[in-house]
């Protein structure tokens, strides 16, 4: 088994009777030993590659083991910022995020509010149905949607009575990807919102309604603010993961096309490294992406701490 | 007075009906593509383009056709193996790490915890290239071991198990220590039996994730397509418009997860909602 040494175990800062140094080290060791397997895997498969990618981003390399990596300084980053690709891909990623927010936040909240009265077995059955798409493997989903959206015999076109080649026209390809991804995550978001609503005590609403508040006022000024941690969480997830969620669908359905209309930042990265064999450029794009998402995540977490109303 | 309670009761009933209607419509919309997938796979080959909602007469011809073109049993076995080993490995490393975080106070605890949780912020696409090179050097490209080994630690598992262990009564751990049990024995005789429901829910979640994983197998198994997701993808490439067999294979690729879902619905849903990540 490969093991990475995780640094010398540290003794606990305060000890009662000052045993010998060796015994103190041994006593402090257990937590580090329990952490060792997981930590070793993290170092080897996450943090080592992360630093290597950082290093690679300052080199030029074509992925062939026989050719050496050539240091090029900031050239990859300059090239990246000069090329129009990255800006356009970022814009498309934003479009996807905005397009997914209705599925991950808006519809679940509306549905959650409208169906609060439904309880018991009925609710469990509906939730089971809504949640099912989350479990469909991305490639299977790609297969069934290609069949549904097939321009000739697909059910969608024949029911709508139109003749649109959904996945192969620049206008509708991105839209299709968004809807398919939305279909995957909708059930999950509905369940999260429903759990959030169930956690809100009915007392506040009852008190407000005694004071003459209307149902809408209660929703707007009591329920939604109390639900805000859930909403921030769902937004954060959409921002951070939407490009990940769409990736397998793009890879199997459109390959970033037609005319790059579905190429988001992750797909661009993949394309640079494994189709154009420009590892340095791919690494530079990866580092920018990592930094960008890190900043956005930190910002949203900060916002969540400041804006959330806590039900204490 | 009577009048008023009547309208209030009426409004409440109306809201309940509206709730049922909203959820039913949404549920049907969500389930329809899945239904259509299985409906198409069960039609006779000459009926594939039918729009009738019920596939009748039933036929398993599509499944036979798919099985003739691709080694379905082998793919199922490989995928089961990968998903099982991945889930067990993630459960084990997660359990040990979560135990360390919950039962001790030690130096760099926060930092190390952040190292586990922070994996969430490192996108797969940023680490894929160096990992690909390392697997190449280890000779593990195009092997199932190459798919499994890099995924054996999951930040999600650590996060969720730690939450469960934090709520675990400390007195029990203390009592076990007083009995003179080692921390290792305590973990397996006190902590694990008490965490069984949480461990089961997490195991199912990790299994489903492993089953549906796409990126990493796609990189490692570029030549062999040995797991279902990849077999399905290559089938889509070669037999793309042969809808019957394609739907049959896609249906098979989802079937084990759906069967698990039918039996363990509540656990799976709870696992996903609590994890909130995938």
JSON list of N, CA and C in Angstrom, two decimals, chain A residues 1-2 35-42 44-46, chain B residues 81-97 116 119 131 140 144-158 206 216:
[
{"chain": "A", "resi": 1, "resn": "UNK", "atom": "N", "xyz": [0.85, -1.21, 0.00]},
{"chain": "A", "resi": 1, "resn": "UNK", "atom": "CA", "xyz": [0.00, 0.00, 0.00]},
{"chain": "A", "resi": 1, "resn": "UNK", "atom": "C", "xyz": [0.87, 1.24, 0.00]},
{"chain": "A", "resi": 2, "resn": "UNK", "atom": "N", "xyz": [0.55, 2.13, -0.85]},
{"chain": "A", "resi": 2, "resn": "UNK", "atom": "CA", "xyz": [1.28, 3.40, -0.90]},
{"chain": "A", "resi": 2, "resn": "UNK", "atom": "C", "xyz": [0.90, 4.26, 0.28]},
{"chain": "A", "resi": 35, "resn": "UNK", "atom": "N", "xyz": [-6.34, 9.11, 10.23]},
{"chain": "A", "resi": 35, "resn": "UNK", "atom": "CA", "xyz": [-6.48, 9.99, 9.07]},
{"chain": "A", "resi": 35, "resn": "UNK", "atom": "C", "xyz": [-5.61, 9.55, 7.90]},
{"chain": "A", "resi": 36, "resn": "UNK", "atom": "N", "xyz": [-4.55, 8.79, 8.21]},
{"chain": "A", "resi": 36, "resn": "UNK", "atom": "CA", "xyz": [-3.52, 8.52, 7.21]},
{"chain": "A", "resi": 36, "resn": "UNK", "atom": "C", "xyz": [-4.04, 7.96, 5.88]},
{"chain": "A", "resi": 37, "resn": "UNK", "atom": "N", "xyz": [-4.87, 6.90, 5.88]},
{"chain": "A", "resi": 37, "resn": "UNK", "atom": "CA", "xyz": [-5.26, 6.35, 4.57]},
{"chain": "A", "resi": 37, "resn": "UNK", "atom": "C", "xyz": [-5.98, 7.39, 3.70]},
{"chain": "A", "resi": 38, "resn": "UNK", "atom": "N", "xyz": [-6.98, 8.05, 4.29]},
{"chain": "A", "resi": 38, "resn": "UNK", "atom": "CA", "xyz": [-7.72, 9.04, 3.51]},
{"chain": "A", "resi": 38, "resn": "UNK", "atom": "C", "xyz": [-6.83, 10.17, 3.05]},
{"chain": "A", "resi": 39, "resn": "UNK", "atom": "N", "xyz": [-5.97, 10.62, 3.97]},
{"chain": "A", "resi": 39, "resn": "UNK", "atom": "CA", "xyz": [-5.10, 11.75, 3.64]},
{"chain": "A", "resi": 39, "resn": "UNK", "atom": "C", "xyz": [-4.11, 11.39, 2.54]},
{"chain": "A", "resi": 40, "resn": "UNK", "atom": "N", "xyz": [-3.59, 10.16, 2.62]},
{"chain": "A", "resi": 40, "resn": "UNK", "atom": "CA", "xyz": [-2.65, 9.71, 1.60]},
{"chain": "A", "resi": 40, "resn": "UNK", "atom": "C", "xyz": [-3.33, 9.75, 0.23]},
{"chain": "A", "resi": 41, "resn": "UNK", "atom": "N", "xyz": [-4.56, 9.26, 0.17]},
{"chain": "A", "resi": 41, "resn": "UNK", "atom": "CA", "xyz": [-5.29, 9.26, -1.11]},
{"chain": "A", "resi": 41, "resn": "UNK", "atom": "C", "xyz": [-5.52, 10.69, -1.59]},
{"chain": "A", "resi": 42, "resn": "UNK", "atom": "N", "xyz": [-5.88, 11.58, -0.65]},
{"chain": "A", "resi": 42, "resn": "UNK", "atom": "CA", "xyz": [-6.11, 12.97, -1.05]},
{"chain": "A", "resi": 42, "resn": "UNK", "atom": "C", "xyz": [-4.85, 13.59, -1.61]},
{"chain": "A", "resi": 44, "resn": "UNK", "atom": "N", "xyz": [-2.25, 12.10, -2.93]},
{"chain": "A", "resi": 44, "resn": "UNK", "atom": "CA", "xyz": [-1.83, 11.52, -4.22]},
{"chain": "A", "resi": 44, "resn": "UNK", "atom": "C", "xyz": [-2.78, 11.90, -5.35]},
{"chain": "A", "resi": 45, "resn": "UNK", "atom": "N", "xyz": [-4.08, 11.87, -5.08]},
{"chain": "A", "resi": 45, "resn": "UNK", "atom": "CA", "xyz": [-5.03, 12.00, -6.20]},
{"chain": "A", "resi": 45, "resn": "UNK", "atom": "C", "xyz": [-5.70, 13.35, -6.30]},
{"chain": "A", "resi": 46, "resn": "UNK", "atom": "N", "xyz": [-5.50, 14.25, -5.33]},
{"chain": "A", "resi": 46, "resn": "UNK", "atom": "CA", "xyz": [-6.11, 15.57, -5.47]},
{"chain": "A", "resi": 46, "resn": "UNK", "atom": "C", "xyz": [-5.08, 16.70, -5.37]},
{"chain": "B", "resi": 81, "resn": "UNK", "atom": "N", "xyz": [-18.81, -4.45, -9.71]},
{"chain": "B", "resi": 81, "resn": "UNK", "atom": "CA", "xyz": [-17.55, -4.55, -8.98]},
{"chain": "B", "resi": 81, "resn": "UNK", "atom": "C", "xyz": [-16.99, -3.17, -8.69]},
{"chain": "B", "resi": 82, "resn": "UNK", "atom": "N", "xyz": [-16.93, -2.33, -9.71]},
{"chain": "B", "resi": 82, "resn": "UNK", "atom": "CA", "xyz": [-16.37, -0.99, -9.53]},
{"chain": "B", "resi": 82, "resn": "UNK", "atom": "C", "xyz": [-17.17, -0.20, -8.50]},
{"chain": "B", "resi": 83, "resn": "UNK", "atom": "N", "xyz": [-18.50, -0.23, -8.64]},
{"chain": "B", "resi": 83, "resn": "UNK", "atom": "CA", "xyz": [-19.33, 0.57, -7.73]},
{"chain": "B", "resi": 83, "resn": "UNK", "atom": "C", "xyz": [-19.23, 0.05, -6.31]},
{"chain": "B", "resi": 84, "resn": "UNK", "atom": "N", "xyz": [-19.21, -1.28, -6.14]},
{"chain": "B", "resi": 84, "resn": "UNK", "atom": "CA", "xyz": [-19.13, -1.85, -4.79]},
{"chain": "B", "resi": 84, "resn": "UNK", "atom": "C", "xyz": [-17.80, -1.52, -4.12]},
{"chain": "B", "resi": 85, "resn": "UNK", "atom": "N", "xyz": [-16.69, -1.74, -4.84]},
{"chain": "B", "resi": 85, "resn": "UNK", "atom": "CA", "xyz": [-15.39, -1.50, -4.24]},
{"chain": "B", "resi": 85, "resn": "UNK", "atom": "C", "xyz": [-15.19, -0.02, -3.95]},
{"chain": "B", "resi": 86, "resn": "UNK", "atom": "N", "xyz": [-15.66, 0.84, -4.87]},
{"chain": "B", "resi": 86, "resn": "UNK", "atom": "CA", "xyz": [-15.55, 2.27, -4.64]},
{"chain": "B", "resi": 86, "resn": "UNK", "atom": "C", "xyz": [-16.32, 2.67, -3.38]},
{"chain": "B", "resi": 87, "resn": "UNK", "atom": "N", "xyz": [-17.56, 2.18, -3.29]},
{"chain": "B", "resi": 87, "resn": "UNK", "atom": "CA", "xyz": [-18.38, 2.55, -2.14]},
{"chain": "B", "resi": 87, "resn": "UNK", "atom": "C", "xyz": [-17.77, 2.05, -0.84]},
{"chain": "B", "resi": 88, "resn": "UNK", "atom": "N", "xyz": [-17.30, 0.79, -0.84]},
{"chain": "B", "resi": 88, "resn": "UNK", "atom": "CA", "xyz": [-16.71, 0.24, 0.39]},
{"chain": "B", "resi": 88, "resn": "UNK", "atom": "C", "xyz": [-15.45, 0.99, 0.78]},
{"chain": "B", "resi": 89, "resn": "UNK", "atom": "N", "xyz": [-14.60, 1.27, -0.20]},
{"chain": "B", "resi": 89, "resn": "UNK", "atom": "CA", "xyz": [-13.36, 2.00, 0.07]},
{"chain": "B", "resi": 89, "resn": "UNK", "atom": "C", "xyz": [-13.64, 3.38, 0.63]},
{"chain": "B", "resi": 90, "resn": "UNK", "atom": "N", "xyz": [-14.57, 4.10, 0.00]},
{"chain": "B", "resi": 90, "resn": "UNK", "atom": "CA", "xyz": [-14.90, 5.44, 0.47]},
{"chain": "B", "resi": 90, "resn": "UNK", "atom": "C", "xyz": [-15.50, 5.40, 1.86]},
{"chain": "B", "resi": 91, "resn": "UNK", "atom": "N", "xyz": [-16.30, 4.37, 2.11]},
{"chain": "B", "resi": 91, "resn": "UNK", "atom": "CA", "xyz": [-16.91, 4.22, 3.43]},
{"chain": "B", "resi": 91, "resn": "UNK", "atom": "C", "xyz": [-15.84, 4.00, 4.49]},
{"chain": "B", "resi": 92, "resn": "UNK", "atom": "N", "xyz": [-14.85, 3.14, 4.17]},
{"chain": "B", "resi": 92, "resn": "UNK", "atom": "CA", "xyz": [-13.82, 2.81, 5.14]},
{"chain": "B", "resi": 92, "resn": "UNK", "atom": "C", "xyz": [-12.91, 4.02, 5.42]},
{"chain": "B", "resi": 93, "resn": "UNK", "atom": "N", "xyz": [-12.37, 4.63, 4.38]},
{"chain": "B", "resi": 93, "resn": "UNK", "atom": "CA", "xyz": [-11.49, 5.79, 4.62]},
{"chain": "B", "resi": 93, "resn": "UNK", "atom": "C", "xyz": [-12.28, 6.90, 5.30]},
{"chain": "B", "resi": 94, "resn": "UNK", "atom": "N", "xyz": [-13.54, 7.06, 4.90]},
{"chain": "B", "resi": 94, "resn": "UNK", "atom": "CA", "xyz": [-14.37, 8.10, 5.50]},
{"chain": "B", "resi": 94, "resn": "UNK", "atom": "C", "xyz": [-14.63, 7.83, 6.97]},
{"chain": "B", "resi": 95, "resn": "UNK", "atom": "N", "xyz": [-14.89, 6.56, 7.29]},
{"chain": "B", "resi": 95, "resn": "UNK", "atom": "CA", "xyz": [-15.17, 6.18, 8.67]},
{"chain": "B", "resi": 95, "resn": "UNK", "atom": "C", "xyz": [-13.96, 6.45, 9.56]},
{"chain": "B", "resi": 96, "resn": "UNK", "atom": "N", "xyz": [-12.79, 6.03, 9.09]},
{"chain": "B", "resi": 96, "resn": "UNK", "atom": "CA", "xyz": [-11.57, 6.21, 9.90]},
{"chain": "B", "resi": 96, "resn": "UNK", "atom": "C", "xyz": [-11.30, 7.71, 10.10]},
{"chain": "B", "resi": 97, "resn": "UNK", "atom": "N", "xyz": [-11.39, 8.48, 9.02]},
{"chain": "B", "resi": 97, "resn": "UNK", "atom": "CA", "xyz": [-11.08, 9.90, 9.13]},
{"chain": "B", "resi": 97, "resn": "UNK", "atom": "C", "xyz": [-12.10, 10.62, 10.01]},
{"chain": "B", "resi": 116, "resn": "UNK", "atom": "N", "xyz": [-9.94, 17.81, 3.58]},
{"chain": "B", "resi": 116, "resn": "UNK", "atom": "CA", "xyz": [-10.92, 16.82, 3.11]},
{"chain": "B", "resi": 116, "resn": "UNK", "atom": "C", "xyz": [-12.10, 17.50, 2.41]},
{"chain": "B", "resi": 119, "resn": "UNK", "atom": "N", "xyz": [-11.71, 19.25, -1.17]},
{"chain": "B", "resi": 119, "resn": "UNK", "atom": "CA", "xyz": [-11.66, 18.50, -2.43]},
{"chain": "B", "resi": 119, "resn": "UNK", "atom": "C", "xyz": [-12.86, 18.86, -3.30]},
{"chain": "B", "resi": 131, "resn": "UNK", "atom": "N", "xyz": [-3.17, 13.03, -13.03]},
{"chain": "B", "resi": 131, "resn": "UNK", "atom": "CA", "xyz": [-3.61, 11.71, -12.58]},
{"chain": "B", "resi": 131, "resn": "UNK", "atom": "C", "xyz": [-3.54, 10.70, -13.72]},
{"chain": "B", "resi": 140, "resn": "UNK", "atom": "N", "xyz": [-1.66, 1.33, -14.97]},
{"chain": "B", "resi": 140, "resn": "UNK", "atom": "CA", "xyz": [-3.05, 1.02, -14.61]},
{"chain": "B", "resi": 140, "resn": "UNK", "atom": "C", "xyz": [-4.07, 1.58, -15.61]},
{"chain": "B", "resi": 144, "resn": "UNK", "atom": "N", "xyz": [-9.59, -1.88, -14.49]},
{"chain": "B", "resi": 144, "resn": "UNK", "atom": "CA", "xyz": [-10.61, -1.49, -13.53]},
{"chain": "B", "resi": 144, "resn": "UNK", "atom": "C", "xyz": [-9.97, -0.93, -12.26]},
{"chain": "B", "resi": 145, "resn": "UNK", "atom": "N", "xyz": [-8.78, -1.47, -11.89]},
{"chain": "B", "resi": 145, "resn": "UNK", "atom": "CA", "xyz": [-8.07, -0.95, -10.71]},
{"chain": "B", "resi": 145, "resn": "UNK", "atom": "C", "xyz": [-7.80, 0.54, -10.90]},
{"chain": "B", "resi": 146, "resn": "UNK", "atom": "N", "xyz": [-7.46, 0.94, -12.10]},
{"chain": "B", "resi": 146, "resn": "UNK", "atom": "CA", "xyz": [-7.19, 2.35, -12.39]},
{"chain": "B", "resi": 146, "resn": "UNK", "atom": "C", "xyz": [-8.43, 3.20, -12.21]},
{"chain": "B", "resi": 147, "resn": "UNK", "atom": "N", "xyz": [-9.60, 2.62, -12.42]},
{"chain": "B", "resi": 147, "resn": "UNK", "atom": "CA", "xyz": [-10.84, 3.36, -12.20]},
{"chain": "B", "resi": 147, "resn": "UNK", "atom": "C", "xyz": [-11.11, 3.51, -10.71]},
{"chain": "B", "resi": 148, "resn": "UNK", "atom": "N", "xyz": [-10.83, 2.42, -9.96]},
{"chain": "B", "resi": 148, "resn": "UNK", "atom": "CA", "xyz": [-11.24, 2.38, -8.55]},
{"chain": "B", "resi": 148, "resn": "UNK", "atom": "C", "xyz": [-10.29, 3.17, -7.64]},
{"chain": "B", "resi": 149, "resn": "UNK", "atom": "N", "xyz": [-8.99, 2.90, -7.76]},
{"chain": "B", "resi": 149, "resn": "UNK", "atom": "CA", "xyz": [-8.02, 3.40, -6.76]},
{"chain": "B", "resi": 149, "resn": "UNK", "atom": "C", "xyz": [-8.09, 4.92, -6.54]},
{"chain": "B", "resi": 150, "resn": "UNK", "atom": "N", "xyz": [-8.09, 5.74, -7.61]},
{"chain": "B", "resi": 150, "resn": "UNK", "atom": "CA", "xyz": [-8.08, 7.19, -7.35]},
{"chain": "B", "resi": 150, "resn": "UNK", "atom": "C", "xyz": [-9.35, 7.71, -6.68]},
{"chain": "B", "resi": 151, "resn": "UNK", "atom": "N", "xyz": [-10.42, 6.91, -6.64]},
{"chain": "B", "resi": 151, "resn": "UNK", "atom": "CA", "xyz": [-11.67, 7.44, -6.09]},
{"chain": "B", "resi": 151, "resn": "UNK", "atom": "C", "xyz": [-11.92, 6.94, -4.66]},
{"chain": "B", "resi": 152, "resn": "UNK", "atom": "N", "xyz": [-10.93, 6.30, -4.05]},
{"chain": "B", "resi": 152, "resn": "UNK", "atom": "CA", "xyz": [-11.20, 5.62, -2.79]},
{"chain": "B", "resi": 152, "resn": "UNK", "atom": "C", "xyz": [-11.39, 6.54, -1.59]},
{"chain": "B", "resi": 153, "resn": "UNK", "atom": "N", "xyz": [-11.12, 7.83, -1.73]},
{"chain": "B", "resi": 153, "resn": "UNK", "atom": "CA", "xyz": [-11.40, 8.73, -0.62]},
{"chain": "B", "resi": 153, "resn": "UNK", "atom": "C", "xyz": [-12.41, 9.78, -1.06]},
{"chain": "B", "resi": 154, "resn": "UNK", "atom": "N", "xyz": [-13.48, 9.90, -0.29]},
{"chain": "B", "resi": 154, "resn": "UNK", "atom": "CA", "xyz": [-14.52, 10.85, -0.67]},
{"chain": "B", "resi": 154, "resn": "UNK", "atom": "C", "xyz": [-14.71, 11.88, 0.44]},
{"chain": "B", "resi": 155, "resn": "UNK", "atom": "N", "xyz": [-14.53, 13.14, 0.11]},
{"chain": "B", "resi": 155, "resn": "UNK", "atom": "CA", "xyz": [-14.74, 14.21, 1.09]},
{"chain": "B", "resi": 155, "resn": "UNK", "atom": "C", "xyz": [-16.15, 14.18, 1.63]},
{"chain": "B", "resi": 156, "resn": "UNK", "atom": "N", "xyz": [-17.08, 13.83, 0.74]},
{"chain": "B", "resi": 156, "resn": "UNK", "atom": "CA", "xyz": [-18.49, 13.75, 1.13]},
{"chain": "B", "resi": 156, "resn": "UNK", "atom": "C", "xyz": [-18.70, 12.75, 2.27]},
{"chain": "B", "resi": 157, "resn": "UNK", "atom": "N", "xyz": [-18.06, 11.57, 2.15]},
{"chain": "B", "resi": 157, "resn": "UNK", "atom": "CA", "xyz": [-18.22, 10.54, 3.18]},
{"chain": "B", "resi": 157, "resn": "UNK", "atom": "C", "xyz": [-17.69, 11.04, 4.52]},
{"chain": "B", "resi": 158, "resn": "UNK", "atom": "N", "xyz": [-16.52, 11.69, 4.49]},
{"chain": "B", "resi": 158, "resn": "UNK", "atom": "CA", "xyz": [-15.94, 12.21, 5.73]},
{"chain": "B", "resi": 158, "resn": "UNK", "atom": "C", "xyz": [-16.88, 13.23, 6.36]},
{"chain": "B", "resi": 206, "resn": "UNK", "atom": "N", "xyz": [-23.15, 6.26, -2.08]},
{"chain": "B", "resi": 206, "resn": "UNK", "atom": "CA", "xyz": [-21.84, 6.13, -2.73]},
{"chain": "B", "resi": 206, "resn": "UNK", "atom": "C", "xyz": [-21.90, 5.09, -3.84]},
{"chain": "B", "resi": 216, "resn": "UNK", "atom": "N", "xyz": [-14.37, 9.83, -15.00]},
{"chain": "B", "resi": 216, "resn": "UNK", "atom": "CA", "xyz": [-13.10, 9.17, -14.70]},
{"chain": "B", "resi": 216, "resn": "UNK", "atom": "C", "xyz": [-12.97, 7.84, -15.45]}
]
